[in-house]
Amino acid sequence: MPKGRKDKPRLDVRTDCTAVGLRQAVLDNLYYISGNTPATASPDDWYCAVAYCMRDRMLKAWNEGIERITKALDLRAVAYLSAEFLIGPQLGSNVLALGIAEPLREALASLGQDLDAIVDGEHEPGLGNGGLGRLAACYMDSMATLGVPAIGYGIHYEFGMFTQAIRDGWQVEMADKWLRKGFPWEIVQHEFAVEVGLGGSAETFLDTGGRLRVRWTPEKRILAVPHDIPVIGYGGTFCNVLRLWSAEAVDAFDFGSFTSGEYGKAVEEKILSETISKVLYPNDEPYQGKVLRLGQQYFFAAASLKDMLRIQQMLGKPLDAFHTTFAIQLNDTHPAVAVAELMRLFVDEHDMEWERAWAVTTKCFSYTNHTLLPEALEKWPVELFGGLLPRHLEIIYEINRRFLVEVRAAYPGDEGLAARLSLIDEASPRSVRMAHLAVVGSHAVNGVAALHTELLKTHVMQDFAAITPQKFCNVTNGVTPRRFLALCNPRLAACITSRIGNAWINRFEDEIVRLEAFADDPEFQAQWRGIKRANKAVLAVLAEKRLGVALHPDAIFDVQVKRFHEYKRQHLNILRVIALYNAIKHDPGAEFSPLAVLFGGKAAPGYFMAKRVIKLIHNVARVVNADPDVGGRLTVAYIPNFNVRVGQVVYPAADISQQISLAGKEASGTGNMKFGINGAVTMGTLDGANVEMRQCVGAENFFLFGLTAPEVIEVKRNGYDPRVYAATDPVLGQALDMVASGAFSAGDRDIFRPIVENLLYQDEYMVLADFASYMQCQASVMEACRDTTRFTRMSIQNVARLGKFSSDRSIRDYCRDIWKITPELG
Ligand code: NBG
């Protein structure tokens, strides 16, 4: 440095958070990473430059987070094992966590760029199907915000959830190439890659000490390469990591084959290995027979456990203290094979006594069940399982043998009980019951809403609850108020903050209730309505642009967005629309408050009925929207390709949230909560978490209809005949007749016959039984909406009273009741 020159303090463009520093940092990243100047940069280049800027500012906390887990001897961390993490767009939420939106906005504006446009341009990673994967992401957010050390372990799918397009009303699936332009948030950690075996055989041998041991010789080895994504908590100081494994070939290129001219064979291994993490399986498809899916499950469970053991060894802690380092949460049964793998590692590879290994294993694991639908409980045919994981099958048999010895000792003579509890279903084909493996291998099992846990204990897992009642507990789901209020609804967030300060963002449970004081304040009410209207206008622009459908922001926005499944009953909703349409047609002059009914959600590609319901919605929309008698008072729209990003526009714009599953079928639901905290009032059944939401908001702030779970069982027991309902309710009868007679399909009577016949002759989810009650409920909704003061109060009270449904509360519950971890912050 030449003498005498006055040193200006050096601007650290890698961490500075002023507008000036951020501006320079964006320019530097633009130039040094993508080789662009502002003159040549594309929107993607700008996005990447800003993303790297944020990542740079997360690295300190990120590294501290990794050190925390790998250096602190007395610390217990959560290992959250989940086949899905539906993390959604990253830029907006990271900017929010770091708290630098304003200087960043200013920096970008000075470069002629708009932060919101850049945020909107992000292509989200669709690494999940729906609620389960999104829940995992909300929990990662809450753990980082509360200061709970955690690693999320999952799969780095090359193709996530398919992109949905609609052609002539039918769903068309397209590959989701989310990695095409790279993913700036992740860091690939080649040095922590591990090998995972598959197939082959297991044999016994005598070790040097003369002991009988088992050795598994896999036929195939695959390299699992970790891709780390930072998960930073609100406030920007605490950071955890999401570690997603991608499959690579151990030897990507067989030079021998290449030199002998077999070019295809030279890369065969690479192609086969990479298949493992190629694509996310859509749910709602039968599990049977998908060997690749079991391969995926084992792949990520095994890689994650190896990684944890590496950390344990790095800490210098003995293996039988493994449970003091990690609380391993099984998010559904997808990673349940980890129970057998940890036993294999302990017993076969580290020569631990079976009893000791089992004691440590069961202290590590806990299991969350997410479904009551019997067809969704995973079962693997023994033959398929043994072919892929021969040693694990033996271990499962041994776990089962010991378990059944205990059962028979405690309940002598009750062979029925032993058969029901067995990890093996003896019915043909014999199969491994993954939920049973998860329950037996865990010290805690939880359902995801009070009703769901109750039904688990009294029905689906009744026998386990009888023999080990202490294992069962409830942790009601929650959603992060950061993404699903602060980020997605900035107008409402600012309005709330102006009244109660901003502590609600990370203390939602305690703070949001203070909004109650303003529920009847006319000025606040007017502001509240203005915000809802503005949010609806935003959605209306999107609908106009993407669908060519005109939605009026003064209409009531009535929304059902979620995966398509018969138990969720989108067909009940569309039958309601048809009935309302008929009412208008019957008396076009009668008063009818404008109503916009919106749908969104994907159907599994192989789910015939769900796809047909999507088509029916489109056809009904075409007829209703074009009818001059309706005159725009009833509008139907289907928003394609529903994902996290679309959700962030939809939730803030809803007046009415449709949560209409048949009671006893939806484990919890989380969309219900996302709508609720954005001020939508629920029209719903007593199912899943709706039950608790209604308790919190009060019956007067919830539109209830339908059979209760016990009534469902009762009606079915007495022999449910849907035709009786169709014959005795003329409104329902007419709606069904219209669908059947081709009123929405230009006279084609075939296209929707499967739906109508299924409803009339089967109706497993009791659409017809709940229809009349749903229509009555609709009448009370219309009445409530006519009284704007009353409806606004309902909306405010929904937000104010839903503090419980923050995922921060859920994580505190897990920490206290299951993981025995004390959050470091908050
Ligand atoms: C889903 C349930 C939802 C629940 C989420 C998250 C599966 C297997 N289950 O009701 O259907 O909200 O899990 O717990 O995806």
Coordinates of C-alpha atoms in Angstrom, one line a residue, residues 43 47 102 235 339 501 515 657 711:
P43 CA -33.1 -12.7 -16.0
Y47 CA -31.4 -14.3 -10.3
E102 CA -34.9 -3.2 1.8
G235 CA -33.0 -13.6 12.1
V339 CA -34.1 -49.4 11.5
G501 CA -45.4 -5.1 16.3
L515 CA -54.9 -9.1 16.9
S657 CA -61.1 -22.4 2.3
E711 CA -71.0 -41.4 12.1

